Amino acid sequence: MGRRTVTMNDVAREAGVSVMTVSNVLNDRSNVGPETRQHVLEVVDRLGYEVNLTARRLRSGRTGTVGLIVPRFDLHYYGELASLISDALAADRMHLVVEQSGASRERELSALSLARLQQYDGVLLSAVGLDMADLDRIHPDLPIVLLGEQDVPDRYHRVHMRNVPGARLATEHLITRGARRIAVLGGKLTAPRQEMATHRANGWSDALADAGLDPRPDLVIPLQDYSIAEARARITDVLAAGLEIDGVFAVTDEVAIGALAGLHDAGLRVPDDVQLVGFDNLDISAHLTPGLTTIDPDRPTMVAESLRLLRRQLEDKNAAPEHVVGTVSLVIRGSTRN
Amino acid sequence: MGRRTVTMNDVAREAGVSVMTVSNVLNDRSNVGPETRQHVLEVVDRLGYEVNLTARRLRSGRTGTVGLIVPRFDLHYYGELASLISDALAADRMHLVVEQSGASRERELSALSLARLQQYDGVLLSAVGLDMADLDRIHPDLPIVLLGEQDVPDRYHRVHMRNVPGARLATEHLITRGARRIAVLGGKLTAPRQEMATHRANGWSDALADAGLDPRPDLVIPLQDYSIAEARARITDVLAAGLEIDGVFAVTDEVAIGALAGLHDAGLRVPDDVQLVGFDNLDISAHLTPGLTTIDPDRPTMVAESLRLLRRQLEDKNAAPEHVVGTVSLVIRGSTRN
DNA sequence: GTGAAAGCGCTAACAA
DNA sequence: TTGTTAGCGCTTTCAC
């Protein structure tokens, strides 16, 4: 209980060797005799010694830990992302820890303080609230990979999704299947910065224009937090206000789930009365009724690429920044007609 | 870019004061003259200094960070939990970081190594794969609160859910609404240790017995990872094998979502042919079609209590361990009949 | 193959 | 109000 923490010194004294030898044993360095190693390990075990990672880090700079910064823990997208990354890193014997920045700029900047970031060997940053200028202020001497949509300074390594083509694909599919009055739920035509909502609204708008349809502003239904509840409430509002639609492109699957509920509330059947397409291909989307037609951003590849970029920087501080663009594909399920 | 990290020493030299004064300013200690403070802050700003948290931690032992260890990032339950905790901690100006232990004992033990835990001021541990003996080996001189079901050594502070009564409530509700052949999806009658699945199966079994119904073993459908996909596949299997049921108690809402899909696949209507109750009251559960009747574990209170126990230990290392038991309530929605 | 010395960047304790 | 000293526990460097 109250007993003092066992340090390397204690082990060294007990084993009758120097701390350096203990350190060498614990770090699997080659320059230790076999029976010395054996003996040290025995003592380590007996005393229940565990290395102090803080001290190691202070001295060596290495932590064995990668940080993932996400806007929110409770958006399923980030949970699935974190899970994939964590599993992939485990193969490299590294640990993932996840922090939530909150979607607000203030909390994001705080999570992003150099002080916090420097605790990691590398950082995967999925930041939504920051603009170029913010990112430009961060000058961590530390590997970072940006995951996401926004424009970022060229010096950043970055993996991003093909948002506009993905949204276009979704919308074209709705048009192909006969929808003509297609709303974009969660889209934004204008915003202070380009972001997921504007990119995906642009793809929607492009597809409509190509098909000779009018991307009317009243078909663009912006959201704040992209939660299921918000999406359901907003679509209920616009339907009650008399908006007539036969298709919905929801900017995320989570938004689509809300739309599904809201449409059902209004007595509209999916896909018979209104067809619906999402974006993200969450695990759950295959298991809704009806199954959700959606855009698959090939997360496994995005994760693999992110980690590749991270490893490159880990190996070579001055690796030239790379921009990787993912692929998107359409997954057709029951929420659109045959 | 390659420029060396700015240290407190640099700031001190540049400002013409000692490092202690810089430290005092940055920690808002009262013993600094106003114009000295002002000047130091200016220099800090000009040089872009940020404190090295690793060094601070090594010296002071405080980190300002709480760790939450969860089995998986991609189970919605933990995402919602993490989100609640993160927001609550922000009010105390503390940060939450989340680690995934993986449901396997090995990875759990690794995430739980003293070395890793000691990086935090306190740890909230939602461990599923550990037993008493494992937990007994952990002797961190560090505040821990266990969240969860299992029996734990008395010296631990702990918040747990009323699993058995909750499961009983769910099952009684099914019986009240007319179900008679009620399966427990994800339940286990026997297991090496008491765990969520056994507790909830016990509540199910108790309720059946009380009602004079037979808790037949073939009504207990165990699961491995409690994913939506697995739940859907398993219920499809047992239905195909000829199991006749008119009610399902799913041990989690996530499992219930899979059950909903599987029942639909089999051409069974919910709640007309088969009634369904979950457990957890996830955000999404209100937005399914039909809405999911479920057990609400009052997560906000559980989170508040967990943080209270943590703060108690932070303030007094020797605070007597407390066991807090949450309350459960039934939330009735469309997946059970009226 | 092993060990002694130095110091990573900060803060606790005490002195001035 | 400010500064000096010591040292958190480890790893780097270099000597033996």
GROMACS .gro file of C-alpha atoms (C1' of nucleotides) in nm, chain A residues 8 20 23 49 52 56 59, chain D residues 8-14:
model
   14
    8MET     CA    1   1.570   0.100  -1.094
   20MET     CA    2   2.298   0.081  -1.617
   23SER     CA    3   1.852  -0.054  -1.781
   49TYR     CA    4   0.957  -0.327  -1.049
   52ASN     CA    5   0.881   0.483  -1.489
   56ARG     CA    6   1.230   0.742  -1.954
   59ARG     CA    7   1.557   1.142  -2.082
  700DC     C1'    8   1.243   1.326  -0.955
  701DG     C1'    9   1.412   0.813  -1.237
  702DC     C1'   10   1.577   0.726  -1.615
  703DT     C1'   11   1.917   0.689  -2.042
  704DT     C1'   12   2.324   0.878  -2.295
  705DT     C1'   13   2.802   0.887  -2.318
  706DC     C1'   14   3.212   0.722  -2.237
   0.00000   0.00000   0.00000
